[in-house]
């Protein structure tokens, strides 16, 4: 999905490519910092204490989510300054790209890097040793991981739109909603290997976030109906 989003909506615009790469970099830095803190916490704790290690894992996931959203806010601030610079340099006093377009592209950048790391981890597990399901576990690990990666890519895209809209209009409850949805989706991963318990709620949240982002972007039910019926 990220490849399709990139090809059809971003690839032909150099400015959008720069924004996407910068967004991916911001997500990567947030992951690096959260991984470093989690690694230090694990090394400083007792590796034999399973309850403590599980608690540290939950802490690491939640801290990583909060750090990602903090970096999303920093990226919004950076792009806001960039828009002001573009307006000052333009001859007509208009920015070549709107904040809504920046929000979308930045969200795709976050989702693209998130999906890339998810696939890297998945491929690393596929190298072995062992066979998925050999001890009676679910054999749907790779399939459900692929679906979960897809939903995260789309969610980051929609979250980018919602988050930037909340920052732009000072609607802090929209930002809070994004953080809560992100924490919820990440927390649902602890339901695995009960994959239905994580996939179904995640896709429902994705549908809700998609509808919300569509409406905030200026969409309407009439336009959606005309699109589905292929009417100009």
Short mmCIF file of N, CA and C in Angstrom, two decimals, residues 12-154:
data_model
loop_
_atom_site.label_atom_id
_atom_site.label_comp_id
_atom_site.label_asym_id
_atom_site.label_seq_id
_atom_site.Cartn_x
_atom_site.Cartn_y
_atom_site.Cartn_z
N UNK A 12 5.85 12.17 -8.25
CA UNK A 12 6.05 13.16 -9.32
C UNK A 12 6.37 14.55 -8.80
N UNK A 13 6.33 14.73 -7.49
CA UNK A 13 6.56 16.05 -6.90
C UNK A 13 7.82 16.00 -6.04
N UNK A 14 8.90 16.67 -6.46
CA UNK A 14 10.16 16.63 -5.68
C UNK A 14 9.99 17.13 -4.25
N UNK A 15 9.16 18.17 -4.05
CA UNK A 15 8.97 18.71 -2.71
C UNK A 15 8.29 17.69 -1.81
N UNK A 16 7.33 16.97 -2.34
CA UNK A 16 6.66 15.94 -1.54
C UNK A 16 7.62 14.81 -1.19
N UNK A 17 8.52 14.47 -2.11
CA UNK A 17 9.50 13.42 -1.83
C UNK A 17 10.41 13.83 -0.68
N UNK A 18 10.82 15.09 -0.67
CA UNK A 18 11.68 15.59 0.41
C UNK A 18 10.94 15.52 1.74
N UNK A 19 9.66 15.93 1.75
CA UNK A 19 8.88 15.90 2.98
C UNK A 19 8.69 14.47 3.47
N UNK A 20 8.46 13.55 2.53
CA UNK A 20 8.29 12.15 2.89
C UNK A 20 9.56 11.58 3.51
N UNK A 21 10.70 11.83 2.88
CA UNK A 21 11.96 11.31 3.40
C UNK A 21 12.27 11.89 4.78
N UNK A 22 12.01 13.18 4.95
CA UNK A 22 12.23 13.81 6.25
C UNK A 22 11.30 13.21 7.31
N UNK A 23 10.05 12.94 6.95
CA UNK A 23 9.13 12.31 7.89
C UNK A 23 9.58 10.92 8.29
N UNK A 24 10.07 10.15 7.30
CA UNK A 24 10.60 8.82 7.60
C UNK A 24 11.80 8.91 8.54
N UNK A 25 12.63 9.94 8.34
CA UNK A 25 13.79 10.13 9.19
C UNK A 25 13.38 10.46 10.63
N UNK A 26 12.36 11.30 10.79
CA UNK A 26 11.88 11.64 12.13
C UNK A 26 11.37 10.40 12.84
N UNK A 27 10.63 9.55 12.13
CA UNK A 27 10.14 8.31 12.75
C UNK A 27 11.31 7.41 13.13
N UNK A 28 12.32 7.36 12.28
CA UNK A 28 13.49 6.52 12.54
C UNK A 28 14.25 6.99 13.78
N UNK A 29 14.38 8.30 13.94
CA UNK A 29 15.07 8.83 15.12
C UNK A 29 14.29 8.52 16.39
N UNK A 30 12.96 8.62 16.32
CA UNK A 30 12.14 8.30 17.50
C UNK A 30 12.29 6.83 17.88
N UNK A 31 12.36 5.96 16.87
CA UNK A 31 12.56 4.53 17.15
C UNK A 31 13.92 4.28 17.76
N UNK A 32 14.93 4.96 17.25
CA UNK A 32 16.29 4.79 17.76
C UNK A 32 16.36 5.18 19.24
N UNK A 33 15.79 6.31 19.59
CA UNK A 33 15.82 6.78 20.97
C UNK A 33 15.04 5.85 21.90
N UNK A 34 13.85 5.44 21.48
CA UNK A 34 13.05 4.55 22.33
C UNK A 34 13.72 3.19 22.48
N UNK A 35 14.36 2.69 21.41
CA UNK A 35 15.07 1.40 21.49
C UNK A 35 16.26 1.50 22.42
N UNK A 36 16.93 2.62 22.39
CA UNK A 36 18.10 2.82 23.26
C UNK A 36 17.68 2.82 24.73
N UNK A 37 16.60 3.53 25.04
CA UNK A 37 16.13 3.59 26.43
C UNK A 37 15.65 2.23 26.89
N UNK A 38 14.93 1.50 26.03
CA UNK A 38 14.47 0.16 26.39
C UNK A 38 15.65 -0.79 26.59
N UNK A 39 16.67 -0.70 25.75
CA UNK A 39 17.85 -1.56 25.86
C UNK A 39 18.57 -1.31 27.18
N UNK A 40 18.71 -0.05 27.55
CA UNK A 40 19.37 0.28 28.82
C UNK A 40 18.56 -0.25 30.00
N UNK A 41 17.23 -0.11 29.92
CA UNK A 41 16.37 -0.59 31.00
C UNK A 41 16.46 -2.10 31.16
N UNK A 42 16.52 -2.82 30.04
CA UNK A 42 16.61 -4.28 30.09
C UNK A 42 17.95 -4.72 30.66
N UNK A 43 19.02 -4.07 30.23
CA UNK A 43 20.35 -4.44 30.72
C UNK A 43 20.52 -4.13 32.21
N UNK A 44 19.83 -3.13 32.68
CA UNK A 44 19.96 -2.73 34.09
C UNK A 44 19.03 -3.52 35.00
N UNK A 45 18.20 -4.41 34.45
CA UNK A 45 17.24 -5.17 35.24
C UNK A 45 17.66 -6.64 35.31
N UNK A 46 16.90 -7.38 36.08
CA UNK A 46 17.17 -8.82 36.25
C UNK A 46 16.57 -9.60 35.09
N UNK A 47 17.40 -10.25 34.23
CA UNK A 47 16.85 -10.97 33.09
C UNK A 47 16.06 -12.22 33.47
N UNK A 48 16.19 -12.69 34.72
CA UNK A 48 15.48 -13.88 35.16
C UNK A 48 14.07 -13.57 35.65
N UNK A 49 13.79 -12.30 35.88
CA UNK A 49 12.47 -11.89 36.36
C UNK A 49 11.54 -11.70 35.16
N UNK A 50 10.74 -12.72 34.85
CA UNK A 50 9.87 -12.68 33.67
C UNK A 50 8.80 -11.59 33.79
N UNK A 51 8.28 -11.43 34.99
CA UNK A 51 7.24 -10.40 35.17
C UNK A 51 7.80 -9.01 34.92
N UNK A 52 9.02 -8.77 35.41
CA UNK A 52 9.66 -7.47 35.20
C UNK A 52 9.98 -7.25 33.73
N UNK A 53 10.45 -8.30 33.05
CA UNK A 53 10.79 -8.17 31.64
C UNK A 53 9.55 -7.89 30.79
N UNK A 54 8.43 -8.52 31.15
CA UNK A 54 7.19 -8.25 30.43
C UNK A 54 6.73 -6.82 30.67
N UNK A 55 6.90 -6.37 31.91
CA UNK A 55 6.55 -4.98 32.22
C UNK A 55 7.42 -3.99 31.46
N UNK A 56 8.70 -4.31 31.33
CA UNK A 56 9.61 -3.44 30.57
C UNK A 56 9.24 -3.43 29.09
N UNK A 57 8.77 -4.58 28.58
CA UNK A 57 8.35 -4.64 27.18
C UNK A 57 7.13 -3.74 26.95
N UNK A 58 6.17 -3.82 27.85
CA UNK A 58 4.98 -2.96 27.73
C UNK A 58 5.38 -1.50 27.85
N UNK A 59 6.27 -1.20 28.80
CA UNK A 59 6.75 0.17 28.95
C UNK A 59 7.45 0.64 27.68
N UNK A 60 8.27 -0.23 27.08
CA UNK A 60 8.99 0.14 25.86
C UNK A 60 8.06 0.46 24.71
N UNK A 61 6.99 -0.34 24.57
CA UNK A 61 6.03 -0.11 23.48
C UNK A 61 5.30 1.20 23.69
N UNK A 62 4.81 1.43 24.89
CA UNK A 62 4.06 2.65 25.17
C UNK A 62 4.95 3.89 25.07
N UNK A 63 6.18 3.78 25.57
CA UNK A 63 7.10 4.91 25.49
C UNK A 63 7.44 5.21 24.03
N UNK A 64 7.59 4.17 23.22
CA UNK A 64 7.89 4.36 21.80
C UNK A 64 6.76 5.09 21.09
N UNK A 65 5.52 4.75 21.43
CA UNK A 65 4.36 5.42 20.83
C UNK A 65 4.36 6.90 21.19
N UNK A 66 4.55 7.20 22.47
CA UNK A 66 4.56 8.60 22.91
C UNK A 66 5.70 9.38 22.26
N UNK A 67 6.85 8.73 22.09
CA UNK A 67 7.98 9.40 21.47
C UNK A 67 7.72 9.65 19.98
N UNK A 68 7.07 8.69 19.31
CA UNK A 68 6.71 8.89 17.90
C UNK A 68 5.79 10.09 17.74
N UNK A 69 4.81 10.20 18.62
CA UNK A 69 3.88 11.32 18.51
C UNK A 69 4.56 12.64 18.87
N UNK A 70 5.52 12.60 19.79
CA UNK A 70 6.29 13.82 20.11
C UNK A 70 7.10 14.26 18.89
N UNK A 71 7.69 13.31 18.18
CA UNK A 71 8.45 13.65 16.98
C UNK A 71 7.52 14.08 15.85
N UNK A 72 6.30 13.56 15.83
CA UNK A 72 5.34 14.03 14.83
C UNK A 72 5.02 15.50 15.08
N UNK A 73 4.92 15.88 16.35
CA UNK A 73 4.66 17.28 16.70
C UNK A 73 5.85 18.16 16.32
N UNK A 74 7.07 17.69 16.58
CA UNK A 74 8.26 18.44 16.19
C UNK A 74 8.33 18.60 14.68
N UNK A 75 7.93 17.56 13.96
CA UNK A 75 7.95 17.64 12.50
C UNK A 75 6.92 18.63 11.99
N UNK A 76 5.76 18.69 12.66
CA UNK A 76 4.76 19.69 12.30
C UNK A 76 5.32 21.09 12.46
N UNK A 77 6.00 21.33 13.60
CA UNK A 77 6.59 22.64 13.84
C UNK A 77 7.61 22.98 12.76
N UNK A 78 8.42 22.00 12.36
CA UNK A 78 9.42 22.24 11.33
C UNK A 78 8.76 22.57 9.99
N UNK A 79 7.72 21.83 9.64
CA UNK A 79 7.04 22.08 8.37
C UNK A 79 6.32 23.43 8.39
N UNK A 80 5.82 23.82 9.56
CA UNK A 80 5.15 25.13 9.66
C UNK A 80 6.14 26.24 9.37
N UNK A 81 7.36 26.12 9.90
CA UNK A 81 8.41 27.09 9.61
C UNK A 81 8.78 27.05 8.13
N UNK A 82 8.78 25.85 7.56
CA UNK A 82 9.12 25.73 6.14
C UNK A 82 8.10 26.42 5.26
N UNK A 83 6.81 26.32 5.63
CA UNK A 83 5.76 26.99 4.85
C UNK A 83 5.96 28.50 4.89
N UNK A 84 6.28 29.02 6.07
CA UNK A 84 6.53 30.45 6.18
C UNK A 84 7.69 30.89 5.30
N UNK A 85 8.74 30.07 5.23
CA UNK A 85 9.87 30.39 4.36
C UNK A 85 9.51 30.32 2.89
N UNK A 86 8.70 29.32 2.51
CA UNK A 86 8.29 29.19 1.11
C UNK A 86 7.41 30.35 0.69
N UNK A 87 6.54 30.80 1.60
CA UNK A 87 5.68 31.95 1.29
C UNK A 87 6.51 33.21 1.12
N UNK A 88 7.53 33.38 1.96
CA UNK A 88 8.37 34.57 1.88
C UNK A 88 9.19 34.59 0.59
N UNK A 89 9.54 33.41 0.08
CA UNK A 89 10.38 33.34 -1.13
C UNK A 89 9.56 33.34 -2.42
N UNK A 90 8.28 33.00 -2.33
CA UNK A 90 7.46 32.91 -3.53
C UNK A 90 7.10 34.30 -4.05
N UNK A 91 6.90 34.39 -5.35
CA UNK A 91 6.58 35.67 -5.97
C UNK A 91 5.14 36.09 -5.72
N UNK A 92 4.23 35.11 -5.63
CA UNK A 92 2.82 35.44 -5.45
C UNK A 92 2.38 35.40 -3.99
N UNK A 93 3.33 35.12 -3.09
CA UNK A 93 2.99 35.09 -1.67
C UNK A 93 2.20 33.87 -1.24
N UNK A 94 2.24 32.80 -2.04
CA UNK A 94 1.52 31.56 -1.73
C UNK A 94 2.50 30.40 -1.62
N UNK A 95 2.19 29.47 -0.75
CA UNK A 95 3.03 28.29 -0.59
C UNK A 95 2.72 27.29 -1.70
N UNK A 96 3.74 26.63 -2.27
CA UNK A 96 3.49 25.64 -3.33
C UNK A 96 2.82 24.37 -2.82
N UNK A 97 2.72 24.22 -1.50
CA UNK A 97 2.08 23.03 -0.93
C UNK A 97 1.34 23.44 0.33
N UNK A 98 0.16 22.90 0.51
CA UNK A 98 -0.66 23.27 1.67
C UNK A 98 -0.29 22.43 2.88
N UNK A 99 -0.75 22.88 4.04
CA UNK A 99 -0.47 22.14 5.27
C UNK A 99 -1.19 20.80 5.25
N UNK A 100 -2.36 20.72 4.57
CA UNK A 100 -3.07 19.45 4.48
C UNK A 100 -2.28 18.45 3.64
N UNK A 101 -1.68 18.92 2.54
CA UNK A 101 -0.86 18.04 1.73
C UNK A 101 0.39 17.61 2.48
N UNK A 102 0.98 18.54 3.23
CA UNK A 102 2.14 18.19 4.04
C UNK A 102 1.78 17.13 5.08
N UNK A 103 0.62 17.27 5.68
CA UNK A 103 0.18 16.31 6.70
C UNK A 103 0.06 14.91 6.09
N UNK A 104 -0.51 14.85 4.91
CA UNK A 104 -0.67 13.55 4.23
C UNK A 104 0.68 12.93 3.91
N UNK A 105 1.57 13.72 3.30
CA UNK A 105 2.87 13.21 2.89
C UNK A 105 3.70 12.81 4.11
N UNK A 106 3.65 13.63 5.17
CA UNK A 106 4.38 13.30 6.39
C UNK A 106 3.84 12.01 7.00
N UNK A 107 2.53 11.83 6.97
CA UNK A 107 1.94 10.59 7.48
C UNK A 107 2.38 9.38 6.69
N UNK A 108 2.45 9.53 5.37
CA UNK A 108 2.94 8.42 4.53
C UNK A 108 4.40 8.12 4.87
N UNK A 109 5.20 9.16 5.12
CA UNK A 109 6.60 8.95 5.48
C UNK A 109 6.73 8.16 6.78
N UNK A 110 5.93 8.53 7.78
CA UNK A 110 5.94 7.78 9.04
C UNK A 110 5.51 6.34 8.80
N UNK A 111 4.42 6.17 8.04
CA UNK A 111 3.92 4.82 7.79
C UNK A 111 4.86 3.98 6.97
N UNK A 112 5.52 4.61 5.99
CA UNK A 112 6.45 3.88 5.13
C UNK A 112 7.61 3.31 5.94
N UNK A 113 8.20 4.12 6.80
CA UNK A 113 9.31 3.65 7.61
C UNK A 113 8.86 2.62 8.64
N UNK A 114 7.68 2.85 9.22
CA UNK A 114 7.14 1.88 10.17
C UNK A 114 6.90 0.53 9.50
N UNK A 115 6.32 0.55 8.31
CA UNK A 115 6.08 -0.68 7.57
C UNK A 115 7.36 -1.37 7.16
N UNK A 116 8.37 -0.58 6.78
CA UNK A 116 9.65 -1.16 6.37
C UNK A 116 10.29 -1.92 7.52
N UNK A 117 10.27 -1.34 8.72
CA UNK A 117 10.86 -2.02 9.87
C UNK A 117 10.05 -3.23 10.27
N UNK A 118 8.73 -3.16 10.13
CA UNK A 118 7.89 -4.32 10.42
C UNK A 118 8.23 -5.48 9.48
N UNK A 119 8.43 -5.17 8.21
CA UNK A 119 8.76 -6.22 7.24
C UNK A 119 10.15 -6.77 7.48
N UNK A 120 11.09 -5.91 7.90
CA UNK A 120 12.44 -6.39 8.19
C UNK A 120 12.41 -7.40 9.33
N UNK A 121 11.67 -7.06 10.39
CA UNK A 121 11.54 -7.99 11.51
C UNK A 121 10.87 -9.29 11.10
N UNK A 122 9.87 -9.17 10.22
CA UNK A 122 9.16 -10.36 9.75
C UNK A 122 10.08 -11.25 8.93
N UNK A 123 10.86 -10.65 8.04
CA UNK A 123 11.79 -11.43 7.22
C UNK A 123 12.89 -12.05 8.07
N UNK A 124 13.31 -11.35 9.12
CA UNK A 124 14.31 -11.90 10.02
C UNK A 124 13.78 -13.15 10.72
N UNK A 125 12.51 -13.11 11.13
CA UNK A 125 11.90 -14.30 11.74
C UNK A 125 11.76 -15.43 10.74
N UNK A 126 11.54 -15.08 9.47
CA UNK A 126 11.34 -16.11 8.45
C UNK A 126 12.61 -16.90 8.16
N UNK A 127 13.77 -16.35 8.53
CA UNK A 127 15.03 -17.04 8.29
C UNK A 127 15.22 -18.25 9.20
N UNK A 128 14.43 -18.33 10.25
CA UNK A 128 14.54 -19.47 11.15
C UNK A 128 15.31 -19.12 12.40
N UNK A 129 15.64 -20.13 13.18
CA UNK A 129 15.41 -21.56 12.95
C UNK A 129 13.99 -21.98 13.29
N UNK A 130 13.58 -23.12 12.78
CA UNK A 130 12.27 -23.66 13.09
C UNK A 130 11.24 -23.35 12.02
N UNK A 131 10.04 -23.89 12.22
CA UNK A 131 8.94 -23.73 11.30
C UNK A 131 7.74 -23.18 12.05
N UNK A 132 7.07 -22.20 11.49
CA UNK A 132 5.92 -21.59 12.14
C UNK A 132 4.82 -22.64 12.32
N UNK A 133 4.32 -22.77 13.55
CA UNK A 133 3.23 -23.70 13.82
C UNK A 133 3.65 -25.12 14.12
N UNK A 134 4.97 -25.37 14.23
CA UNK A 134 5.42 -26.74 14.40
C UNK A 134 5.03 -27.30 15.77
N UNK A 135 4.85 -26.43 16.76
CA UNK A 135 4.46 -26.86 18.10
C UNK A 135 2.98 -26.62 18.37
N UNK A 136 2.19 -26.53 17.31
CA UNK A 136 0.76 -26.34 17.47
C UNK A 136 0.32 -24.90 17.50
N UNK A 137 1.26 -23.97 17.35
CA UNK A 137 0.89 -22.56 17.31
C UNK A 137 0.25 -22.21 15.97
N UNK A 138 -0.32 -21.03 15.89
CA UNK A 138 -0.98 -20.60 14.66
C UNK A 138 0.00 -20.49 13.50
N UNK A 139 -0.41 -20.96 12.35
CA UNK A 139 0.41 -20.87 11.15
C UNK A 139 0.13 -19.58 10.36
N UNK A 140 -0.68 -18.72 10.93
CA UNK A 140 -1.06 -17.48 10.24
C UNK A 140 -0.18 -16.31 10.65
N UNK A 141 0.97 -16.60 11.26
CA UNK A 141 1.82 -15.53 11.77
C UNK A 141 2.23 -14.55 10.67
N UNK A 142 2.76 -15.07 9.56
CA UNK A 142 3.25 -14.20 8.49
C UNK A 142 2.10 -13.46 7.80
N UNK A 143 0.98 -14.15 7.60
CA UNK A 143 -0.16 -13.51 6.94
C UNK A 143 -0.73 -12.39 7.80
N UNK A 144 -0.93 -12.65 9.07
CA UNK A 144 -1.48 -11.62 9.95
C UNK A 144 -0.49 -10.47 10.16
N UNK A 145 0.81 -10.79 10.17
CA UNK A 145 1.82 -9.73 10.29
C UNK A 145 1.78 -8.81 9.08
N UNK A 146 1.56 -9.38 7.89
CA UNK A 146 1.46 -8.56 6.68
C UNK A 146 0.24 -7.65 6.74
N UNK A 147 -0.89 -8.19 7.20
CA UNK A 147 -2.10 -7.37 7.32
C UNK A 147 -1.92 -6.29 8.39
N UNK A 148 -1.22 -6.62 9.47
CA UNK A 148 -0.99 -5.64 10.52
C UNK A 148 -0.07 -4.53 10.03
N UNK A 149 0.92 -4.89 9.23
CA UNK A 149 1.81 -3.89 8.65
C UNK A 149 1.05 -2.94 7.75
N UNK A 150 0.13 -3.49 6.96
CA UNK A 150 -0.66 -2.66 6.06
C UNK A 150 -1.54 -1.68 6.84
N UNK A 151 -2.17 -2.16 7.91
CA UNK A 151 -3.05 -1.27 8.66
C UNK A 151 -2.26 -0.18 9.37
N UNK A 152 -1.04 -0.48 9.80
CA UNK A 152 -0.22 0.54 10.44
C UNK A 152 0.21 1.63 9.46
N UNK A 153 0.51 1.22 8.22
CA UNK A 153 0.88 2.22 7.20
C UNK A 153 -0.27 3.18 6.95
N UNK A 154 -1.47 2.64 6.78
CA UNK A 154 -2.63 3.50 6.55
C UNK A 154 -2.95 4.34 7.77
#
